[in-house]
Coordinates of C-alpha atoms in Angstrom, one line a residue:
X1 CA 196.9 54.4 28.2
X2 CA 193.1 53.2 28.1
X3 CA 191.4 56.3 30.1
X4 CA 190.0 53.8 32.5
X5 CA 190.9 54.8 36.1
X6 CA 192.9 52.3 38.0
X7 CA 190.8 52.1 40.9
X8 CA 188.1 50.7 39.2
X9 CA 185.8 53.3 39.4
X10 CA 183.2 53.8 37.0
X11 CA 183.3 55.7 33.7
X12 CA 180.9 57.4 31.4
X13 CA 180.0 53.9 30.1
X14 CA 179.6 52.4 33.6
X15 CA 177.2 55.3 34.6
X16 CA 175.0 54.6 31.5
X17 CA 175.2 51.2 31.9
X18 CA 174.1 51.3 35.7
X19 CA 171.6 53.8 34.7
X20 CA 169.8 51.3 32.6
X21 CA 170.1 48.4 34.8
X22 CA 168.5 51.0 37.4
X23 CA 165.7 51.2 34.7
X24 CA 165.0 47.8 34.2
X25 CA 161.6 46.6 34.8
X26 CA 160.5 43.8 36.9
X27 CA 159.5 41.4 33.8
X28 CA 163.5 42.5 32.6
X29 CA 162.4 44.7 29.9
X30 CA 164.5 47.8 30.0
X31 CA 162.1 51.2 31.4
X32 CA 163.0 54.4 32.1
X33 CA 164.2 54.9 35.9
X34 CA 162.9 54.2 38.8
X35 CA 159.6 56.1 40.6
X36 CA 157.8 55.6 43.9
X37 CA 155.1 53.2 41.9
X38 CA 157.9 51.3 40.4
X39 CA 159.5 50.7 43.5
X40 CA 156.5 49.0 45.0
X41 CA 155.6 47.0 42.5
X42 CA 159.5 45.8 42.8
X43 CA 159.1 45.6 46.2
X44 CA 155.5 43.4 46.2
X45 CA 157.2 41.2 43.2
X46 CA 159.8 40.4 45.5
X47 CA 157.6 39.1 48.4
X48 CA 157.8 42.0 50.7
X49 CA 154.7 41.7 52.7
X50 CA 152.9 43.4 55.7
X51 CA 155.6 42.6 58.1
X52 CA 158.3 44.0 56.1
X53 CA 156.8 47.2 56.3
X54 CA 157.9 49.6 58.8
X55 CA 156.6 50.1 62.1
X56 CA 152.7 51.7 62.0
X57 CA 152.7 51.2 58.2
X58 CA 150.5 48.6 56.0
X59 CA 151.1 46.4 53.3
X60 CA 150.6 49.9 51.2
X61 CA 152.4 52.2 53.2
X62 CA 149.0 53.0 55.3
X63 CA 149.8 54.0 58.6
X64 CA 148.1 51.7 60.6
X65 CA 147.4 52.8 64.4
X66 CA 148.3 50.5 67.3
X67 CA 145.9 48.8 69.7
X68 CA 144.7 50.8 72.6
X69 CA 146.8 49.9 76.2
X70 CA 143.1 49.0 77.6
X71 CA 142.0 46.5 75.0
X72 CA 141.8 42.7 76.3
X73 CA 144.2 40.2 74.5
X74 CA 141.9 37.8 73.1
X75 CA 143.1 34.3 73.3
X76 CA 142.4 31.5 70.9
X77 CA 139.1 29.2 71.0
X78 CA 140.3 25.7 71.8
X79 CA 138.8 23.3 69.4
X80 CA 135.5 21.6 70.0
X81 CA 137.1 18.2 70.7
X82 CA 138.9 19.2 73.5
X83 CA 136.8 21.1 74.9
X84 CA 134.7 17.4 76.0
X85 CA 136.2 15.9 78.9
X86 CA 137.9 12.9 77.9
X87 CA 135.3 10.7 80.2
X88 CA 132.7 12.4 78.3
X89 CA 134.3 11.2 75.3
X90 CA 134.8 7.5 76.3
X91 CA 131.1 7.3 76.9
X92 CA 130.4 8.7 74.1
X93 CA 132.7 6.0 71.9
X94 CA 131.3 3.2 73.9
X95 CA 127.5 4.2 73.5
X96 CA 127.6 4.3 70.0
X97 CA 129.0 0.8 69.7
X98 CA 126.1 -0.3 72.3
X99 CA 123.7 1.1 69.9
X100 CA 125.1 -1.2 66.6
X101 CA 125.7 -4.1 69.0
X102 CA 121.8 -3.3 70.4
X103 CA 120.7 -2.8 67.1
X104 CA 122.1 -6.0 66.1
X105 CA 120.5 -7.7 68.8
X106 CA 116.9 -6.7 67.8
X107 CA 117.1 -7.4 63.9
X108 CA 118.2 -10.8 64.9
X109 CA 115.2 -11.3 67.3
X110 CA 113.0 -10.0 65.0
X111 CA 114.4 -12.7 62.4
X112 CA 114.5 -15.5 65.3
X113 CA 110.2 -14.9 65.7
X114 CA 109.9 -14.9 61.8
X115 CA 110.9 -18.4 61.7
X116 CA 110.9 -19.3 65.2
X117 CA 109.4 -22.7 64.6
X118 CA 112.5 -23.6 62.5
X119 CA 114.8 -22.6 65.1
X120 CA 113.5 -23.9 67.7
X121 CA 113.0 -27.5 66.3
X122 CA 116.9 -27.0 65.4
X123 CA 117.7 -26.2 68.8
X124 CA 115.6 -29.6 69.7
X125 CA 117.8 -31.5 67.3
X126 CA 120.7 -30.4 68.6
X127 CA 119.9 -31.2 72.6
X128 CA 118.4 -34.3 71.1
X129 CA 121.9 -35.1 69.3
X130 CA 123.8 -34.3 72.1
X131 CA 122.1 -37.0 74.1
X132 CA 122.1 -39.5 71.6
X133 CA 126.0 -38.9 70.0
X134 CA 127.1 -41.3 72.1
X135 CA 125.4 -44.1 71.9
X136 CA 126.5 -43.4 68.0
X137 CA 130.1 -43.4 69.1
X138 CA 129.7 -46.3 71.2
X139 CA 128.0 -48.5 68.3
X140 CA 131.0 -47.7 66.0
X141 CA 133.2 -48.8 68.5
X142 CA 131.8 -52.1 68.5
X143 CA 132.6 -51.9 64.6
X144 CA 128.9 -51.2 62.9
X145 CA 129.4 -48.5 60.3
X146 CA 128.5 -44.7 60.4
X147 CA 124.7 -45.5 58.8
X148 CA 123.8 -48.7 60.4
X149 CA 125.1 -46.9 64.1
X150 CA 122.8 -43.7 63.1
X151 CA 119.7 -45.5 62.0
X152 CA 119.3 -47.7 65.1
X153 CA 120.3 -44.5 67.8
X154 CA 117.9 -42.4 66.2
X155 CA 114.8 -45.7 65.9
X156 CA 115.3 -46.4 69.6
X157 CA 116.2 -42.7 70.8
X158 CA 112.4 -41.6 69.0
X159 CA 110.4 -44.6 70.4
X160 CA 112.1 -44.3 73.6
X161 CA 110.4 -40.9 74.0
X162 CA 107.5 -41.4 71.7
X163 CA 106.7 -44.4 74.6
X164 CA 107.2 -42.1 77.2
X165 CA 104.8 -39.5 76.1
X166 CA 102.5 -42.4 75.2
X167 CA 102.1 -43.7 79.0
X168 CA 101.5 -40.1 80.4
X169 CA 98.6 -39.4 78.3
X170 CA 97.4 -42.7 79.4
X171 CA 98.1 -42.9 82.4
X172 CA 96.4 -38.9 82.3
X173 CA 93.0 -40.5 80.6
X174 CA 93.2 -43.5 83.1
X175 CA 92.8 -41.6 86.3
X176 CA 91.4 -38.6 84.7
X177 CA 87.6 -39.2 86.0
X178 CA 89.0 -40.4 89.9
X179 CA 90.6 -37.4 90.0
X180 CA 88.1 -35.3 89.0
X181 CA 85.7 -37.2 91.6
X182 CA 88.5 -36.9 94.1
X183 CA 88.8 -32.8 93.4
X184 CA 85.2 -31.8 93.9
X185 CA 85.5 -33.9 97.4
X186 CA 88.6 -31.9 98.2
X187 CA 86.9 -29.0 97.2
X188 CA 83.9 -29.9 99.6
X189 CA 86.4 -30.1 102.3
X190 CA 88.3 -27.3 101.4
X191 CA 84.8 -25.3 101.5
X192 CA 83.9 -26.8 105.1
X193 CA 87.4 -25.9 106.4
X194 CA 86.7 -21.9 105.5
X195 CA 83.5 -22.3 107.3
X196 CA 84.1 -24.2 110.4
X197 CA 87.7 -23.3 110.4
X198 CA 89.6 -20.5 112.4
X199 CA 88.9 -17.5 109.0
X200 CA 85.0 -18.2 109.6
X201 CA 84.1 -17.2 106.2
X202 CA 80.2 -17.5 105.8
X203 CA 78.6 -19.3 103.3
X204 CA 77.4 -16.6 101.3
X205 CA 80.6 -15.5 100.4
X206 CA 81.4 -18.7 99.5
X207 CA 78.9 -18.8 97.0
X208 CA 79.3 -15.2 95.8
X209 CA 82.9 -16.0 95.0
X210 CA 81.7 -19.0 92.8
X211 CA 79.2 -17.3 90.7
X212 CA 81.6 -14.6 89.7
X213 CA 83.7 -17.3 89.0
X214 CA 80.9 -18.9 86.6
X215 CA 79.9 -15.1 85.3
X216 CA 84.0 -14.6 84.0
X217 CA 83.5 -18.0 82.8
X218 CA 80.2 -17.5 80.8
X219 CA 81.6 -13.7 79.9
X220 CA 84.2 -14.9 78.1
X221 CA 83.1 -18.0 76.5
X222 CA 84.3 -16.7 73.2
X223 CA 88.0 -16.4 74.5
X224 CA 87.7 -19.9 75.5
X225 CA 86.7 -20.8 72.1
X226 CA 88.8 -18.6 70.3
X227 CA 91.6 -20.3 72.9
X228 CA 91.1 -23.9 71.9
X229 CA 91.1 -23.2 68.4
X230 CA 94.4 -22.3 68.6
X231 CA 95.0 -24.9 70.8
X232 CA 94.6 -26.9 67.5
X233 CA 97.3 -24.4 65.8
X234 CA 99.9 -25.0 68.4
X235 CA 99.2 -28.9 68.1
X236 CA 99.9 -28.4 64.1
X237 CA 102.8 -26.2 64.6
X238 CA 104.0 -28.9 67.6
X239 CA 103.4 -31.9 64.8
X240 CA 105.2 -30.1 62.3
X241 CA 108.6 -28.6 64.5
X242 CA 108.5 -32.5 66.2
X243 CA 108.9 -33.6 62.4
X244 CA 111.3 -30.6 61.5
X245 CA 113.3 -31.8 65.2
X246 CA 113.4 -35.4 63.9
X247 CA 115.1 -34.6 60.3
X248 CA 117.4 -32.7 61.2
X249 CA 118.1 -34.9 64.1
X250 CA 119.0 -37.9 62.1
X251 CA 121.5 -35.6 59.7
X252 CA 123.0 -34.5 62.8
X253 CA 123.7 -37.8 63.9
X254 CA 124.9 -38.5 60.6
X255 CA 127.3 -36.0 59.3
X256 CA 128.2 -33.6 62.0
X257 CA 131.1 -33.5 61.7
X258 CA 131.2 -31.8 57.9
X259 CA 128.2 -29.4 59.0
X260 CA 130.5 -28.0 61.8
X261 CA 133.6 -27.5 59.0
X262 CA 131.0 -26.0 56.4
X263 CA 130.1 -23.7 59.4
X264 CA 133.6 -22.5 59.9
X265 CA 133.9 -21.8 56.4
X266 CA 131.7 -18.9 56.5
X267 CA 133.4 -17.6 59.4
X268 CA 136.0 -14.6 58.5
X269 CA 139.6 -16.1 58.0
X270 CA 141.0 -14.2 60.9
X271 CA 138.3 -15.8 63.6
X272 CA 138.4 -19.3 61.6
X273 CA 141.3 -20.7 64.5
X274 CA 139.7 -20.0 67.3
X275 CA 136.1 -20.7 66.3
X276 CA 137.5 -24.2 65.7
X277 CA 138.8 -24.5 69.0
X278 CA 135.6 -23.1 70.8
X279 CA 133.2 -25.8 68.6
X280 CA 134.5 -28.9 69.8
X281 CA 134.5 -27.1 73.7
X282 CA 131.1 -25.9 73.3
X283 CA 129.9 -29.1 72.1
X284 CA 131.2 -31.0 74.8
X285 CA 129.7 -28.6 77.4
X286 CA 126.2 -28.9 75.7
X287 CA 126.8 -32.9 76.1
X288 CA 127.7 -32.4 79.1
X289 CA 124.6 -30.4 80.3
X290 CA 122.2 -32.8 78.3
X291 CA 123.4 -36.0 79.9
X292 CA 123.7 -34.2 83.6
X293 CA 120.4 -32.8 83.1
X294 CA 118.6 -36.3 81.9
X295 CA 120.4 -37.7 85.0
X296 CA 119.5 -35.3 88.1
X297 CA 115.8 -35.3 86.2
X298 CA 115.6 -38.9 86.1
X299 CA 116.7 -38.9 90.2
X300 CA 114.4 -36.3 91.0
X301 CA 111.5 -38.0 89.3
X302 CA 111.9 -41.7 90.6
X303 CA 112.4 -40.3 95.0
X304 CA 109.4 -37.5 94.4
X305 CA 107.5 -40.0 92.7
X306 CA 108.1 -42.8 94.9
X307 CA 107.6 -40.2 98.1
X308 CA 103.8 -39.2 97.0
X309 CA 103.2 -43.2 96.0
X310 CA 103.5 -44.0 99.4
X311 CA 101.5 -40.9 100.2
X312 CA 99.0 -42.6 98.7
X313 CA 98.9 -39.4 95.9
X314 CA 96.5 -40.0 92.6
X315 CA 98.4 -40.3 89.7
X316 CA 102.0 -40.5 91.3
X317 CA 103.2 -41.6 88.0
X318 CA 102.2 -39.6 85.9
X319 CA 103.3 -36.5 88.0
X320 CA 106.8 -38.3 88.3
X321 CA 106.5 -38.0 84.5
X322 CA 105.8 -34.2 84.9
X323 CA 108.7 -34.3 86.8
X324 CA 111.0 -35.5 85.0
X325 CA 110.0 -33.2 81.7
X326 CA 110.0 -29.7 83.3
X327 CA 113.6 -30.6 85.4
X328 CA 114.9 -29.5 81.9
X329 CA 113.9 -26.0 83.1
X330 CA 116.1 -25.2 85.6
X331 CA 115.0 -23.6 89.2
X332 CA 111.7 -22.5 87.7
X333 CA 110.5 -26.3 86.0
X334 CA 111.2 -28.1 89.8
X335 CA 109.5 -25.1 91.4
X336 CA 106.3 -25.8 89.0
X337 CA 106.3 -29.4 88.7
X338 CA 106.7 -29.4 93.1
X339 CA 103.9 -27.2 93.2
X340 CA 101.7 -29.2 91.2
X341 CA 102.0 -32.1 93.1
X342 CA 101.9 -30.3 96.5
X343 CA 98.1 -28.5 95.3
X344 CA 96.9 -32.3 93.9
X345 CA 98.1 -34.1 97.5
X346 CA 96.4 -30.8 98.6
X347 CA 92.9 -31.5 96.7
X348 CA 92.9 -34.9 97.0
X349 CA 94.3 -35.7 100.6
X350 CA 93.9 -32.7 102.4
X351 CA 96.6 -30.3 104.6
X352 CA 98.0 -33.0 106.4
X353 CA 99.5 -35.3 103.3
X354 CA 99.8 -32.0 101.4
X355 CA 102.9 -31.0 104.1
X356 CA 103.8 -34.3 103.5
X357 CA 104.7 -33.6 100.1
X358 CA 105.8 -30.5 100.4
X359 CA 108.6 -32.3 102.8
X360 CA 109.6 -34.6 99.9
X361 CA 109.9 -32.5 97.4
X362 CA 111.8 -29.7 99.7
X363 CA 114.1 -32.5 100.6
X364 CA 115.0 -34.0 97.1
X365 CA 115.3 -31.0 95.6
X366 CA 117.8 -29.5 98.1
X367 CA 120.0 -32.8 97.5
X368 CA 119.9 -32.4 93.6
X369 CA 120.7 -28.8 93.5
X370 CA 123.7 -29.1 96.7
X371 CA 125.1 -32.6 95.7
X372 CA 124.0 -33.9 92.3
X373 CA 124.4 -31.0 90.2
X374 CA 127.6 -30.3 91.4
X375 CA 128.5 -33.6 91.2
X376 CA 127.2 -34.8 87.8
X377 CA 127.3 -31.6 85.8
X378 CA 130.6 -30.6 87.0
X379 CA 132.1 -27.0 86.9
X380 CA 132.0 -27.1 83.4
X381 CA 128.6 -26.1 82.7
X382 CA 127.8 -24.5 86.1
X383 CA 126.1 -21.1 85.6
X384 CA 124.8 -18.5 88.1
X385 CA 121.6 -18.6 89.5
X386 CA 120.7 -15.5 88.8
X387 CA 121.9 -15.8 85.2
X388 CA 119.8 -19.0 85.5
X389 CA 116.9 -17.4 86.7
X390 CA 117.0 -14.3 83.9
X391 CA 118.2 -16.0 80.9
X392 CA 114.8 -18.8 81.5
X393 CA 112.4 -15.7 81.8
X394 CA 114.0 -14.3 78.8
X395 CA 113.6 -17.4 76.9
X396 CA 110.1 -17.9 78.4
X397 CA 108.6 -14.4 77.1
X398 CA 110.5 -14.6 73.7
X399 CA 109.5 -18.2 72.8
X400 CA 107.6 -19.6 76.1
X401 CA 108.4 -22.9 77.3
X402 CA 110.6 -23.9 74.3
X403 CA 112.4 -21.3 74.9
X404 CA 112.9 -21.8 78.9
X405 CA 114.2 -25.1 77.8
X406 CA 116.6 -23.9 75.7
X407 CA 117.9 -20.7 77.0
X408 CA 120.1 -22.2 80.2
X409 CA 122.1 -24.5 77.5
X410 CA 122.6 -22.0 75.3
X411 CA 123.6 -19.6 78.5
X412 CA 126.5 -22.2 79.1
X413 CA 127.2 -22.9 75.3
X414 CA 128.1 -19.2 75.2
X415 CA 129.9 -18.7 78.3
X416 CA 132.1 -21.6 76.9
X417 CA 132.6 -20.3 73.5
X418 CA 133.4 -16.8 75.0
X419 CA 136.0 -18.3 77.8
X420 CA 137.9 -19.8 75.2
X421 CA 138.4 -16.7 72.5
X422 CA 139.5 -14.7 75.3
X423 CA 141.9 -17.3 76.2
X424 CA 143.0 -18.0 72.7
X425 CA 143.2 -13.9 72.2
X426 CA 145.8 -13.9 75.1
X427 CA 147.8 -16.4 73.6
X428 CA 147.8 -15.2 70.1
X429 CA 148.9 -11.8 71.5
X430 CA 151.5 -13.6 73.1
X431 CA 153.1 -14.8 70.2
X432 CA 153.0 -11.8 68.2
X433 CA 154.7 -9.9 70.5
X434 CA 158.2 -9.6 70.6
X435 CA 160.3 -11.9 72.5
X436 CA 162.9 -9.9 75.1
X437 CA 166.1 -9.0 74.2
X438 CA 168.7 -7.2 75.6
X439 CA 168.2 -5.6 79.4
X440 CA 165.0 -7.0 78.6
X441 CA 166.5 -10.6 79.4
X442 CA 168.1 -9.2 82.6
X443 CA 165.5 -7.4 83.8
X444 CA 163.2 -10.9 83.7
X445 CA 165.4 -13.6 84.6
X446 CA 165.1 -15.3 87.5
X447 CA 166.8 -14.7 90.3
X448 CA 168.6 -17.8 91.7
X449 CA 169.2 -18.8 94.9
X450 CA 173.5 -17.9 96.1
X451 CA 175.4 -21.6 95.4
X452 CA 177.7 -21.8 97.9
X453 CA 181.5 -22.2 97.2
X454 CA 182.8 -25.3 95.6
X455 CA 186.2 -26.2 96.9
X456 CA 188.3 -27.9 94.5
X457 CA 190.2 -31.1 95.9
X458 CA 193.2 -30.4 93.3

């Protein structure tokens, strides 16, 4: 017999043994037995924390005492983010991106008037290309090559215009001292007419009015001075863009073509596709509007011109000239040039032919802007009047009449080139997406039309 009961209770050995697993520290080391302080350190070693504590007790056995049944539950701040209404916060998103984009904007003008010279003598060339890449095509066609067809456009395109600018100033120096006869007698008559006339404006105030008019005159004599002499600036700065215009003119004519691919290769990979869809398009709408435009200006010239002719008008030519130059600004060029030959019919003839005129130029502008512009520049390069009317002030105050020459064209280059990417956008989206599959097929497929029953013969 062993001693050891059967039931498997413990012995003398068990109860030591217990006893000094009972004393065992938490690091393992054997201690004598357990007391209160080595119970909570057990206890915090094996993670018991604040909420295994009892009821009204801390972490430390503290009795901690319960919330009054009066105190408010506070509930939990929301975070600042959500506290903005979501419109708040779209406004927000968009604003800031207004800012960059407007940002943007005025660092580019500010570089645009830093060399405005260059860019507007390349915005020259390029209206001046578009008008003449044709007669380049055409040439090549009839088999000369590439140089030979680039050399004789750009000769005959520059003397073309250099003759044309030639025969107004002549034409301007020719009747330049029968016009100036023919104003002071229109002047007399304009003077007699206040005083005999249904306003019955004395003579005195007559004459008051044109001695202030001498005094602002005499009073700022300097400013007239100090006008003409950069009168001679501008004729240096026109000399030297007209030069700039013409060089890069003939290169444009040349190789266009390889500028345009160097171009793309500066735009981002991504974009490079459709910028070299929109190129070609925008080209062709800028052709489009420089041949229309030379067109209706050329109409509007010859009927006005030939209209105050047979008025018997001074220098009818030369104001068809006029004419014909400022129909390049849209809306605001006819309403100038119309004027200006309405005041000289007014100066020269009187009233009565000055109506006249008036009618003529009323009537042949209403045809160009209802059927020829419609007609000859097409949809294609049609713009808004009102976009017409802001984007030529805009170009006039940031560039003056360069500008207003340049900034309809570009108005319709841009609403080309921004037509197309959203278009080409649409369709790229397209093919990324996922084609349908599954219900997706059922739910899209065309519903046919009931066949009727086919009766078999057999």
């Amino acid at each position: 017999m062993s001693g050891r009961p059967e039931s498997g209770g413990s012995g003398p050995a068990d109860s030591a043994s217990s006893h000094f697993a009972s004393g065992r520290t938490a690091s393992g080391g054997a201690g004598p037995a357990d007391s209160p302080s080595r119970g909570l350190v057990r206890s915090a070693v094996a993670g018991a924390g604040p909420t295994d504590a009892a009821p009204g007790e801390g972490a430390g056995g503290e009795h901690v005492p319960a919330p009054p049944a009066y105190a408010p539950a506070v509930a939990a701040r929301p975070e600042p983010v959500g506290a903005i209404p979501w419109s708040i916060r779209v406004a927000a998103e968009a604003a800031w991106r207004l800012l960059v984009l407007a940002g943007l904007v005025w660092v580019l003008m500010k570089i645009v008037g830093a060399v405005q010279l260059v860019v507007l003598s390349f915005a020259a060339a390029l209206l001046i290309t578009a008008l003449l890449q044709p007669m380049v095509t055409r040439l090549r066609r009839y088999g000369l090559p590439r140089g030979l067809a680039t050399a004789v456009t750009f000769i005959a395109g520059f003397v073309v215009m250099g003759l044309v600018g030639w025969f107004v100033v002549w034409q301007v120096m020719e009747n330049i001292d029968n016009l100036a006869g023919q104003i002071q007698d229109g002047i007399e008559e304009l003077k007699n007419w206040l005083i005999d006339g249904p306003l019955h404006v004395t003579e005195d105030e007559i004459n008051d009015v044109a001695n202030n008019l001498s005094d602002t005159v005499g009073s700022n004599a300097r400013e007239l001075t100090e006008a003409g002499l950069e009168g001679v600036t501008v004729l240096v700065e026109f000399l030297t863009g007209m030069v700039l215009a013409m060089f890069s003119t003939l290169f444009l004519l040349y190789d266009g073509k390889r500028i345009w691919e160097w171009t793309l290769k500066l735009v981002p990979a991504p974009a490079r596709p459709g910028m070299a869809g929109a190129g070609p398009r925008a080209w062709r709408t800028l052709t489009a509007y420089v041949r229309g435009t030379v067109v209706v200006a050329l109409i509007d010239a010859v009927f006005i011109g030939i209209g105050i002719y047979f008025l018997d008008v001074p220098m009818a030519v030369p104001l068809a000239v006029f004419i014909f130059l400022f129909a390049f600004i849209p809306i605001v060029g006819a309403v100038i040039s119309g004027a200006l030959a309405v005041v000289v019919a007014l100066v020269t003839q009187g009233p009565g032919t000055a109506l006249l005129a008036l009618a003529v130029v009323f009537a042949v502008q209403q045809i160009e802007s209802h059927v020829l512009q419609p007609f000859i520049l097409g949809r294609a390069v049609r713009v808004h009047p009102l976009a017409v009317v802001l984007a030529v002030s805009a170009g006039a105050l940031v560039a003056g009449i360069s500008g207003a020459v340049v900034a309809v064209p570009l108005v319709a280059v841009i609403n080309t080139v921004v037509g197309y990417l959203r278009v080409h956008a649409r369709e790229e989206a397209l093919k990324a997406s996922p084609g349908p599959h599954g219900a997706t097929i059922v739910a899209v497929a065309p519903v046919l039309p009931d066949r009727p029953p086919q009766h078999s013969n057999t």
